[in-house]
Amino acid sequence: MRRFLLSLCMVIPFLCFAQEANQLFQSKTHMVSTDEMLHMHENGRFFTATPPPGGQVRSIAEFEPNQGVIISYKNQFGLPVNLIAEMSQGAIVYTIVPNQTTQNQVSSYYASNGVNMQNCLFVQASIDSYWSRDYSPWFIADSTNHVAIVDFPYNRPRPNDDNIPVVMANYLNMDLYGMNLEHTGGNYMADGLGIAASTDLVASENASLSLSQINQYVNDYLGIHTYHLLDDPLGDYIEHVDCWGKFLAVDKVLIGEVPSSDPRFQDYEVVADFFKNQNCSYGYPYKVFRSFSPNGQPYTNSFILNNKVFVPVVSSFGYPWNDSALAVYQRAMPGYDIIGIYPTGSISWYDTDALHCRTHEVPDAGMLYIHHIPYFDTLIQQTTYPLDVTIIPYSDSALIADSLRIYYRYNSGGWSSVLLSHDTLHQYTGVIPDSSGASAISYYIHATDRSGRSENHPYMGAKDPHEFFISTTGAIVDKSMSPKRSSLFPNPCDDIAFLKLPGTHEPVVVNIFSFDGKLIFQMTKAAYTEGEVLRIATGEMAQGIYLIEVKGKSFRENHKLLIVH
């Protein structure tokens, strides 16, 4: 479903702050002011670095379950009130205000404009601007499967904004970690499984650090094992990835598109081609979607809040591109409610600053997390198709055993289901039975816990399931299931496993991932003899299922290794 929300302003005294913005405008702008240029050396002046969390951590993606959204009020809002009202229907709106007087005014404004007051919480703190995306905390799942906060030196000399992660950590009662890497939230997107992307602004703003040091920071604090630092195709002052790109799911990315006559056309095509040729965390190339923005429409600067996607649309030069952009979102995200949001009054959308810049998700601290690496492409016909699944209730609530199911269908037929079986700790297994007449199998995983949470993998379940195809010819296209050039033995193993390298002379990289997608070991083998065997010490590794990835320039292979002690 897609729809537009028109911003309707009620004539009440309090609204003068929105309609007379020329008198009550923000003292800061999204870009660095001339005065601030003289104080850039003060960025992060009040930031406090801490040791990293320790253990395996995971940067939580925007498209995962969220309990709320952070917005800020600094003399005016950067968002239409109808958007705030819509967000409040299914999530908590955390509004940062400077004091009680302002809180009372905003509360009255909300109540008069259809905002669900039962889902409104106020955080009193001094701020310098309303760009909550840029300075709000980043959220991780730590090694104990609890949500925590990562702070960073904000790349603006705005001490009040820079302190908001500390404020929110105290307010939400979450552990706080300080990563000494100058950054900004608009220039960061993560897939939830260890891959993230930013523009190369990160490198230029941290010139004293090498790329390997930057990668070490994001790995230690955020669990990012693959960090893409990309040229900015927009070519503007901001250099934020959310001005031209967005992860919509683990395997989907939206990239802006400009006319071929635009001097930036080739730059946009380069970054789109990069993702088309880059494997996502599921092991196959990204599905790349494009939003055509001939006049700088900020369609990629959208905000995902659970099953809703809020897309900035414009009236002055939007037709017919608004409809086209919303259709792209609907095609990429079936089952989501795609909502176009117009600016209103003193609020405007820009190609460098729209609604994503002015919102920041707060992940569900008690989320029911499901991790699974899906089948894809074409598999040779088998009697069964086994699945491995990780299910972790961050709420520590018990899972409902009868709800843990694989739902599957052959071709476009009706859905059937089989139960998952508990393996070890948070690991579950199940099998999809074969049907001799099927050429395609669709499936999704479902779980419910005693906290009342119910989740699917992928998120929209039957509306956007995983899918793979069946071949009876003996040819297997799925690289993860193809006959291996490398081999792993013994499997299961206890203290030692051996990996026989492929019969190729090209350099290879060997990665070992825990089954929830966290990189725990990486080795590059530039030169080796044909059939060389690597020894992998597994005695100190926790028992469970691990993914061993072996990749070279011309191939990529996966092995699943079961460690038992």
Coordinates of C-alpha atoms in Angstrom, one line a residue:
M1 CA 0.0 0.0 0.0
R2 CA 1.2 3.5 -0.7
R3 CA -0.4 6.8 0.3
F4 CA 0.3 10.4 0.7
L5 CA -0.2 12.4 3.9
L6 CA -1.0 16.1 3.4
S7 CA 0.2 18.4 6.2
L8 CA -2.8 20.3 7.6
C9 CA -2.0 23.0 10.1
M10 CA -4.5 24.0 12.7
V11 CA -4.7 27.6 13.6
I12 CA -3.7 27.7 17.2
P13 CA -1.4 30.1 19.0
F14 CA 1.4 27.6 19.5
L15 CA 1.7 27.1 15.7
C16 CA 3.2 30.5 15.3
F17 CA 6.6 28.8 16.0
A18 CA 6.2 26.8 12.8
Q19 CA 4.7 29.5 10.6
E20 CA 6.8 32.4 11.8
A21 CA 10.1 30.6 11.5
N22 CA 11.7 33.7 10.2
Q23 CA 11.6 35.0 13.8
L24 CA 12.3 31.7 15.6
F25 CA 14.6 29.9 13.3
Q26 CA 17.4 27.6 14.4
S27 CA 20.7 29.2 15.2
K28 CA 22.4 26.4 13.3
T29 CA 22.1 25.0 9.8
H30 CA 22.7 21.6 8.5
M31 CA 26.0 22.7 6.9
V32 CA 28.8 24.1 8.9
S33 CA 28.4 27.9 9.4
T34 CA 31.2 30.4 8.8
D35 CA 31.5 30.8 12.5
E36 CA 31.7 27.1 13.1
M37 CA 34.5 26.7 10.6
L38 CA 36.7 28.5 13.1
H39 CA 35.8 25.9 15.8
M40 CA 36.1 22.7 13.9
H41 CA 39.0 21.7 16.0
E42 CA 36.6 21.6 18.9
N43 CA 34.6 18.7 17.5
G44 CA 34.2 16.0 20.1
R45 CA 35.6 18.3 22.8
F46 CA 33.3 16.8 25.4
F47 CA 33.3 13.2 24.0
T48 CA 34.6 10.5 26.3
A49 CA 36.2 7.4 24.8
T50 CA 35.8 4.0 26.4
P51 CA 37.1 0.5 25.7
P52 CA 35.0 -1.4 23.2
P53 CA 32.1 -3.6 24.4
G54 CA 34.1 -6.8 24.1
G55 CA 32.9 -10.1 22.7
Q56 CA 30.8 -10.2 19.5
V57 CA 28.6 -7.2 18.8
R58 CA 26.2 -6.4 16.1
S59 CA 25.2 -3.0 14.6
I60 CA 21.4 -3.0 14.4
A61 CA 19.9 -2.0 11.1
E62 CA 17.2 0.7 10.6
F63 CA 14.8 -1.9 9.1
E64 CA 14.9 -4.1 12.2
P65 CA 12.1 -3.9 14.8
N66 CA 12.0 -0.5 16.5
Q67 CA 10.3 0.6 19.6
G68 CA 10.5 4.3 18.7
V69 CA 12.0 7.3 17.0
I70 CA 14.0 10.3 18.3
I71 CA 13.1 13.7 17.1
S72 CA 14.2 17.1 18.4
Y73 CA 12.5 20.5 18.9
K74 CA 14.8 23.5 18.6
N75 CA 12.6 26.6 18.3
Q76 CA 10.8 24.7 15.6
F77 CA 10.3 21.2 14.3
G78 CA 12.0 20.0 11.2
L79 CA 9.1 17.6 10.5
P80 CA 5.4 18.1 9.6
V81 CA 3.1 17.4 12.5
N82 CA 1.2 14.8 10.4
L83 CA 4.4 12.8 10.1
I84 CA 4.8 12.9 13.9
A85 CA 1.2 11.8 14.4
E86 CA 1.6 8.9 12.0
M87 CA 4.8 7.7 13.6
S88 CA 3.1 7.9 17.0
Q89 CA 0.4 5.4 16.0
G90 CA 2.7 2.4 16.2
A91 CA 5.9 3.5 18.0
I92 CA 7.1 5.8 20.8
V93 CA 8.1 9.3 19.8
Y94 CA 11.0 10.4 21.9
T95 CA 11.0 14.2 21.6
I96 CA 14.0 16.1 22.9
V97 CA 13.1 19.5 24.3
P98 CA 15.2 22.0 26.3
N99 CA 12.9 22.5 29.3
Q100 CA 9.5 21.9 31.0
T101 CA 8.0 25.0 29.5
T102 CA 8.8 23.9 26.0
Q103 CA 7.6 20.4 26.8
N104 CA 4.2 21.7 27.9
Q105 CA 3.9 23.7 24.6
V106 CA 4.9 20.8 22.4
S107 CA 2.6 18.5 24.3
S108 CA -0.3 20.8 23.7
Y109 CA 0.6 21.1 20.1
Y110 CA 0.7 17.3 19.7
A111 CA -2.6 16.8 21.4
S112 CA -4.2 19.4 19.1
N113 CA -2.9 17.7 16.0
G114 CA -3.8 14.0 16.3
V115 CA -0.5 12.8 17.9
N116 CA -1.1 9.7 20.0
M117 CA -0.1 11.0 23.4
Q118 CA 0.1 7.6 25.0
N119 CA 3.1 7.0 22.7
C120 CA 4.9 10.3 23.5
L121 CA 7.9 10.6 25.8
F122 CA 9.9 13.7 26.4
V123 CA 13.6 14.0 27.0
Q124 CA 14.7 17.3 28.5
A125 CA 18.2 18.2 27.3
S126 CA 19.9 21.2 25.6
I127 CA 20.4 20.8 21.9
D128 CA 21.8 23.0 19.1
S129 CA 19.8 21.8 16.2
Y130 CA 17.0 19.4 15.1
W131 CA 19.1 17.0 13.0
S132 CA 18.7 14.0 15.3
R133 CA 19.9 11.6 12.7
D134 CA 23.3 13.1 12.7
Y135 CA 24.0 13.2 16.5
S136 CA 21.8 10.6 18.0
P137 CA 23.3 7.4 19.4
W138 CA 24.1 4.3 17.3
F139 CA 22.6 1.1 18.6
I140 CA 24.3 -2.3 18.9
A141 CA 23.4 -5.7 20.2
D142 CA 26.2 -6.7 22.6
S143 CA 27.6 -10.1 23.4
T144 CA 24.9 -10.7 26.0
N145 CA 22.2 -10.0 23.4
H146 CA 21.1 -6.7 25.0
V147 CA 20.8 -3.4 23.2
A148 CA 23.5 -0.9 24.0
I149 CA 24.6 2.6 22.7
V150 CA 27.7 3.6 20.8
D151 CA 28.7 7.3 21.0
F152 CA 31.2 9.1 18.7
P153 CA 32.6 12.6 18.3
Y154 CA 30.0 14.4 16.2
N155 CA 31.5 16.1 13.2
R156 CA 30.1 19.5 14.1
P157 CA 31.3 21.8 16.9
R158 CA 27.9 21.6 18.7
P159 CA 28.5 20.3 22.2
N160 CA 24.9 20.0 23.2
D161 CA 24.1 17.9 20.2
D162 CA 27.2 15.9 20.7
N163 CA 26.1 15.0 24.2
I164 CA 22.7 13.5 23.2
P165 CA 24.0 9.8 23.1
V166 CA 25.0 10.2 26.7
V167 CA 21.6 11.7 27.5
M168 CA 19.8 8.9 25.7
A169 CA 21.9 6.2 27.3
N170 CA 20.9 7.5 30.7
Y171 CA 17.3 7.9 29.7
L172 CA 17.0 4.4 28.2
N173 CA 19.2 2.8 30.9
M174 CA 21.5 1.3 28.3
D175 CA 25.2 0.7 28.4
L176 CA 27.3 3.4 26.7
Y177 CA 30.5 2.9 24.7
G178 CA 32.6 5.8 23.2
M179 CA 34.2 5.1 19.8
N180 CA 36.8 7.8 19.1
L181 CA 36.0 8.0 15.4
E182 CA 34.6 11.4 14.2
H183 CA 31.4 10.7 12.4
T184 CA 27.8 11.6 11.8
G185 CA 24.6 9.5 11.6
G186 CA 23.5 10.6 8.1
N187 CA 26.7 9.1 6.7
Y188 CA 26.2 5.6 8.0
M189 CA 24.0 2.7 7.1
A190 CA 24.3 -0.9 8.3
D191 CA 22.7 -4.2 7.3
G192 CA 22.5 -5.7 10.7
L193 CA 24.9 -8.6 9.8
G194 CA 28.3 -6.9 9.7
I195 CA 28.3 -4.8 6.5
A196 CA 28.1 -1.0 6.6
A197 CA 28.6 1.9 4.1
S198 CA 29.5 5.5 4.3
T199 CA 31.1 8.0 2.0
D200 CA 34.8 8.5 2.2
L201 CA 34.1 11.6 4.3
V202 CA 35.0 9.3 7.2
A203 CA 38.5 8.9 6.0
S204 CA 39.0 12.7 5.4
E205 CA 37.6 13.7 8.7
N206 CA 39.8 11.1 10.5
A207 CA 43.0 11.9 8.6
S208 CA 45.2 10.8 11.5
L209 CA 43.9 7.3 11.2
S210 CA 44.7 4.7 8.6
L211 CA 41.9 2.8 6.8
S212 CA 42.9 -0.3 8.8
Q213 CA 42.5 1.7 12.0
I214 CA 39.1 2.9 10.9
N215 CA 38.1 -0.6 10.1
Q216 CA 39.3 -1.8 13.5
Y217 CA 37.2 0.8 15.3
V218 CA 34.0 -0.1 13.5
N219 CA 34.7 -3.8 14.0
D220 CA 35.5 -3.4 17.7
Y221 CA 32.6 -1.1 18.6
L222 CA 30.0 -1.9 16.0
G223 CA 30.8 -5.5 14.8
I224 CA 31.3 -4.2 11.2
H225 CA 33.6 -6.6 9.3
T226 CA 33.1 -5.1 5.8
Y227 CA 33.0 -1.3 5.7
H228 CA 32.4 0.3 2.3
L229 CA 33.8 3.9 2.1
L230 CA 32.4 5.3 -1.2
D231 CA 32.9 8.3 -3.4
D232 CA 30.0 10.7 -2.9
P233 CA 28.1 10.9 -6.3
L234 CA 26.0 13.8 -5.1
G235 CA 29.0 16.1 -5.1
D236 CA 27.7 18.5 -2.5
Y237 CA 28.9 19.8 0.8
I238 CA 27.2 17.3 3.0
E239 CA 28.8 14.0 1.8
H240 CA 26.2 11.8 3.6
V241 CA 25.3 8.4 2.2
D242 CA 21.6 8.9 3.1
C243 CA 21.4 11.7 0.4
W244 CA 21.8 9.1 -2.4
G245 CA 21.6 5.6 -1.0
K246 CA 19.8 3.4 1.5
F247 CA 19.8 -0.2 2.7
L248 CA 16.2 -1.4 2.5
A249 CA 17.0 -4.9 3.7
V250 CA 20.0 -7.2 4.1
D251 CA 20.0 -7.8 0.3
K252 CA 18.4 -4.6 -1.1
V253 CA 19.8 -1.2 -1.6
L254 CA 18.2 1.9 -3.1
I255 CA 20.5 4.3 -5.1
G256 CA 19.4 7.6 -6.6
E257 CA 19.5 8.2 -10.3
V258 CA 19.9 11.4 -12.3
P259 CA 19.4 12.1 -16.0
S260 CA 22.2 11.1 -18.4
S261 CA 22.6 14.9 -19.1
D262 CA 23.5 15.5 -15.5
P263 CA 27.3 15.9 -15.0
R264 CA 27.0 13.5 -12.0
F265 CA 25.4 10.8 -14.0
Q266 CA 28.5 8.6 -14.3
D267 CA 29.2 9.0 -10.6
Y268 CA 25.8 7.7 -9.7
E269 CA 26.1 4.8 -12.1
V270 CA 29.5 3.8 -10.6
V271 CA 28.1 3.5 -7.1
A272 CA 25.0 1.6 -8.4
D273 CA 27.3 -0.8 -10.3
F274 CA 29.4 -1.2 -7.2
F275 CA 26.5 -2.7 -5.3
K276 CA 25.3 -4.7 -8.3
N277 CA 28.7 -6.5 -8.2
Q278 CA 29.0 -6.6 -4.4
N279 CA 27.8 -9.6 -2.4
C280 CA 25.4 -8.8 0.4
S281 CA 25.6 -10.7 3.7
Y282 CA 23.4 -13.5 2.3
G283 CA 26.2 -14.3 -0.2
Y284 CA 24.8 -13.0 -3.5
P285 CA 24.9 -9.6 -5.2
Y286 CA 22.7 -6.8 -3.9
K287 CA 19.3 -6.2 -5.5
V288 CA 19.7 -2.6 -6.6
F289 CA 16.7 -0.3 -6.9
R290 CA 16.9 3.2 -8.4
S291 CA 14.9 6.3 -7.6
F292 CA 14.9 8.8 -10.4
S293 CA 15.5 12.3 -9.1
P294 CA 15.9 14.7 -12.1
N295 CA 15.6 17.9 -10.0
G296 CA 17.2 16.8 -6.7
Q297 CA 14.2 15.2 -5.2
P298 CA 15.4 13.5 -1.9
Y299 CA 13.6 10.2 -2.3
T300 CA 16.4 8.1 -0.7
N301 CA 16.2 10.3 2.4
S302 CA 13.4 8.2 3.8
F303 CA 12.8 6.6 7.2
I304 CA 11.8 3.0 7.9
L305 CA 9.8 2.5 11.1
N306 CA 8.7 -1.1 11.4
N307 CA 6.2 -1.8 8.7
K308 CA 6.0 1.8 7.5
V309 CA 8.3 3.7 5.1
F310 CA 8.1 7.5 5.1
V311 CA 9.3 9.0 1.9
P312 CA 9.9 12.7 1.3
V313 CA 7.9 13.9 -1.7
V314 CA 7.7 17.4 -3.2
S315 CA 4.9 19.4 -4.8
S316 CA 6.8 22.0 -6.8
F317 CA 8.6 19.7 -9.1
G318 CA 7.4 16.3 -8.0
Y319 CA 5.0 15.1 -10.7
P320 CA 5.3 12.4 -12.0
W321 CA 8.5 11.5 -10.1
N322 CA 6.7 11.2 -6.7
D323 CA 4.5 8.4 -8.0
S324 CA 7.5 6.7 -9.6
A325 CA 9.6 6.9 -6.4
L326 CA 6.8 5.5 -4.3
A327 CA 6.3 2.7 -6.8
V328 CA 10.0 1.8 -6.6
Y329 CA 9.7 1.5 -2.8
Q330 CA 6.6 -0.7 -3.1
R331 CA 8.3 -2.9 -5.6
A332 CA 11.4 -3.2 -3.4
M333 CA 9.5 -3.6 -0.1
P334 CA 6.2 -5.5 -0.7
G335 CA 3.9 -5.6 2.3
Y336 CA 5.2 -2.3 3.7
D337 CA 3.0 0.8 4.0
I338 CA 4.7 3.3 1.8
I339 CA 3.7 6.8 2.8
G340 CA 4.6 10.0 0.9
I341 CA 5.3 13.0 3.2
Y342 CA 5.0 16.5 1.8
P343 CA 6.8 19.4 3.5
T344 CA 4.6 22.2 4.8
G345 CA 4.8 25.8 6.0
S346 CA 8.4 26.7 6.9
I347 CA 9.5 23.1 6.6
S348 CA 11.3 22.2 3.3
W349 CA 12.9 19.1 1.8
Y350 CA 16.3 19.5 0.2
D351 CA 18.6 17.0 -1.7
T352 CA 21.0 17.3 1.2
D353 CA 18.5 17.4 4.1
A354 CA 15.1 15.7 4.3
L355 CA 13.1 13.6 6.8
H356 CA 15.7 10.9 7.4
C357 CA 18.1 13.6 8.5
R358 CA 15.6 14.7 11.2
T359 CA 14.6 11.3 12.7
H360 CA 16.5 8.5 14.3
E361 CA 15.2 5.0 15.1
V362 CA 15.4 3.4 18.6
P363 CA 15.5 -0.4 18.2
D364 CA 13.2 -2.6 20.2
A365 CA 15.3 -3.4 23.3
G366 CA 13.3 -6.7 23.6
M367 CA 13.3 -7.6 20.0
L368 CA 12.8 -11.2 18.9
Y369 CA 15.9 -11.6 16.6
I370 CA 15.9 -14.2 13.9
H371 CA 19.0 -14.9 11.9
H372 CA 19.2 -17.1 8.8
I373 CA 21.3 -17.3 5.7
P374 CA 18.8 -18.2 3.0
Y375 CA 19.0 -20.5 0.0
F376 CA 19.0 -18.6 -3.3
D377 CA 19.4 -19.1 -7.1
T378 CA 19.0 -22.7 -8.4
L379 CA 19.7 -25.9 -6.5
I380 CA 19.8 -29.4 -7.7
Q381 CA 16.7 -31.4 -6.6
Q382 CA 17.1 -32.9 -3.2
T383 CA 14.8 -35.1 -1.0
T384 CA 14.9 -32.3 1.7
Y385 CA 16.3 -28.8 2.0
P386 CA 17.7 -28.3 5.5
L387 CA 17.7 -24.9 7.2
D388 CA 19.7 -23.6 10.1
V389 CA 18.2 -20.7 12.1
T390 CA 19.3 -18.6 15.1
I391 CA 16.4 -17.3 17.3
I392 CA 17.3 -14.9 20.2
P393 CA 14.7 -13.2 22.3
Y394 CA 16.4 -10.1 23.5
S395 CA 13.7 -9.8 26.1
D396 CA 14.9 -13.1 27.7
S397 CA 11.4 -14.3 27.3
A398 CA 10.8 -18.0 26.5
L399 CA 10.0 -19.0 23.0
I400 CA 6.7 -20.6 22.2
A401 CA 7.8 -24.0 20.8
D402 CA 4.8 -24.5 18.5
S403 CA 5.3 -21.1 16.8
L404 CA 8.8 -21.9 15.6
R405 CA 8.1 -22.9 12.1
I406 CA 9.2 -22.8 8.5
Y407 CA 6.4 -21.8 6.2
Y408 CA 6.9 -22.9 2.6
R409 CA 5.1 -23.3 -0.7
Y410 CA 5.8 -24.9 -4.0
N411 CA 5.6 -22.6 -7.1
S412 CA 2.7 -20.3 -6.3
G413 CA 0.6 -22.8 -4.3
G414 CA -0.7 -22.7 -0.8
W415 CA 1.5 -22.4 2.3
S416 CA 2.4 -25.4 4.5
S417 CA 4.6 -25.4 7.6
V418 CA 7.0 -27.6 9.5
L419 CA 8.3 -27.2 13.0
L420 CA 11.9 -26.2 13.8
S421 CA 13.8 -28.4 16.2
H422 CA 16.0 -27.1 18.9
D423 CA 19.7 -27.8 18.4
T424 CA 22.0 -26.0 20.8
L425 CA 21.5 -22.7 22.7
H426 CA 19.8 -20.4 20.2
Q427 CA 20.3 -22.7 17.2
Y428 CA 17.4 -24.4 15.5
T429 CA 17.1 -26.7 12.5
G430 CA 14.4 -27.7 10.1
V431 CA 13.8 -29.2 6.7
I432 CA 11.7 -28.2 3.7
P433 CA 10.5 -31.4 2.0
D434 CA 10.9 -31.7 -1.7
S435 CA 8.1 -31.8 -4.2
S436 CA 8.9 -33.5 -7.5
G437 CA 6.7 -31.2 -9.5
A438 CA 8.1 -27.9 -8.0
S439 CA 10.3 -25.6 -10.0
A440 CA 10.4 -23.0 -7.3
I441 CA 10.2 -23.0 -3.5
S442 CA 9.3 -19.9 -1.4
Y443 CA 9.7 -19.9 2.4
Y444 CA 10.0 -17.8 5.5
I445 CA 10.6 -18.5 9.2
H446 CA 8.3 -17.5 12.0
A447 CA 8.7 -17.3 15.8
T448 CA 6.8 -16.0 18.8
D449 CA 7.9 -15.5 22.4
R450 CA 6.2 -15.1 25.7
S451 CA 6.7 -11.3 25.6
G452 CA 4.0 -11.2 22.9
R453 CA 6.5 -10.4 20.1
S454 CA 6.0 -12.2 16.8
E455 CA 8.5 -12.0 14.0
N456 CA 9.3 -13.4 10.5
H457 CA 12.4 -13.8 8.5
P458 CA 12.4 -12.1 6.1
Y459 CA 10.5 -9.3 7.9
M460 CA 7.3 -9.4 5.7
G461 CA 7.0 -13.1 5.7
A462 CA 4.6 -14.4 3.1
K463 CA 4.5 -11.1 1.4
D464 CA 8.2 -11.1 0.6
P465 CA 9.6 -14.6 1.2
H466 CA 12.9 -16.1 0.4
E467 CA 12.8 -18.0 -2.9
F468 CA 15.0 -20.5 -4.7
F469 CA 14.6 -22.7 -7.8
I470 CA 14.9 -26.4 -8.4
S471 CA 16.9 -28.0 -11.2
T472 CA 16.6 -31.7 -12.2
T473 CA 19.4 -31.5 -14.7
G474 CA 22.2 -31.8 -12.2
A475 CA 23.4 -28.2 -12.7
I476 CA 23.6 -26.1 -9.5
V477 CA 23.8 -22.4 -9.9
D478 CA 23.6 -21.5 -6.2
K479 CA 27.2 -20.9 -5.3
S480 CA 26.7 -21.7 -1.6
M481 CA 25.4 -25.2 -2.6
S482 CA 27.6 -26.0 -5.6
P483 CA 30.3 -28.7 -5.6
K484 CA 33.1 -27.3 -3.7
R485 CA 36.6 -26.7 -4.9
S486 CA 37.6 -26.5 -1.3
S487 CA 36.7 -29.1 1.4
L488 CA 36.3 -29.1 5.1
F489 CA 36.8 -32.1 7.4
P490 CA 36.1 -33.6 9.9
N491 CA 32.6 -32.2 10.2
P492 CA 31.4 -32.2 13.0
C493 CA 34.7 -31.6 14.8
D494 CA 36.0 -31.1 18.3
D495 CA 39.4 -29.5 18.6
I496 CA 40.7 -29.3 15.0
A497 CA 39.2 -28.9 11.6
F498 CA 41.1 -28.9 8.3
L499 CA 40.3 -26.8 5.3
K500 CA 41.7 -28.0 1.9
L501 CA 42.2 -25.0 -0.3
P502 CA 40.9 -25.1 -3.9
G503 CA 43.0 -26.1 -6.9
T504 CA 43.6 -22.6 -8.1
H505 CA 46.6 -20.3 -7.9
E506 CA 44.7 -17.0 -7.2
P507 CA 44.8 -15.5 -3.7
V508 CA 42.0 -16.5 -1.4
V509 CA 40.5 -15.0 1.8
V510 CA 39.1 -17.3 4.5
N511 CA 36.5 -15.9 6.8
I512 CA 34.9 -17.7 9.8
F513 CA 31.5 -16.4 10.9
S514 CA 29.5 -17.3 13.9
F515 CA 26.0 -18.4 12.9
D516 CA 24.5 -15.0 13.8
G517 CA 26.8 -13.5 11.1
K518 CA 29.6 -12.1 13.2
L519 CA 33.2 -12.3 11.8
I520 CA 35.4 -14.1 14.3
F521 CA 38.4 -14.9 12.1
Q522 CA 39.9 -13.8 8.8
M523 CA 43.0 -14.8 6.9
T524 CA 44.4 -14.0 3.5
K525 CA 46.4 -16.6 1.7
A526 CA 48.3 -14.9 -1.2
A527 CA 50.2 -17.9 -2.3
Y528 CA 49.8 -21.6 -1.7
T529 CA 50.3 -25.0 -3.3
E530 CA 47.5 -26.8 -4.9
G531 CA 45.6 -28.9 -2.3
E532 CA 47.3 -27.2 0.6
V533 CA 45.5 -27.9 3.9
L534 CA 44.9 -25.2 6.6
R535 CA 44.6 -26.3 10.2
I536 CA 41.8 -24.5 12.1
A537 CA 42.0 -24.7 15.9
T538 CA 38.4 -25.0 17.2
G539 CA 39.0 -26.2 20.8
E540 CA 38.5 -22.7 22.3
M541 CA 35.4 -22.0 20.1
A542 CA 32.0 -22.4 21.6
Q543 CA 30.1 -25.4 20.2
G544 CA 27.6 -24.6 17.6
I545 CA 27.3 -23.9 13.9
Y546 CA 29.8 -21.7 12.0
L547 CA 30.0 -20.5 8.4
I548 CA 33.4 -20.9 6.7
E549 CA 33.7 -18.7 3.7
V550 CA 36.5 -19.2 1.1
K551 CA 36.6 -16.7 -1.7
G552 CA 38.9 -15.7 -4.5
K553 CA 38.6 -13.5 -7.5
S554 CA 36.6 -16.0 -9.6
F555 CA 34.7 -18.0 -6.9
R556 CA 33.1 -17.9 -3.5
E557 CA 32.3 -21.0 -1.5
N558 CA 30.6 -21.6 1.9
H559 CA 30.9 -24.5 4.3
K560 CA 28.9 -25.0 7.5
L561 CA 31.0 -26.4 10.3
L562 CA 29.4 -28.0 13.4
I563 CA 31.7 -27.8 16.5
V564 CA 30.9 -30.2 19.4
H565 CA 32.8 -30.6 22.6

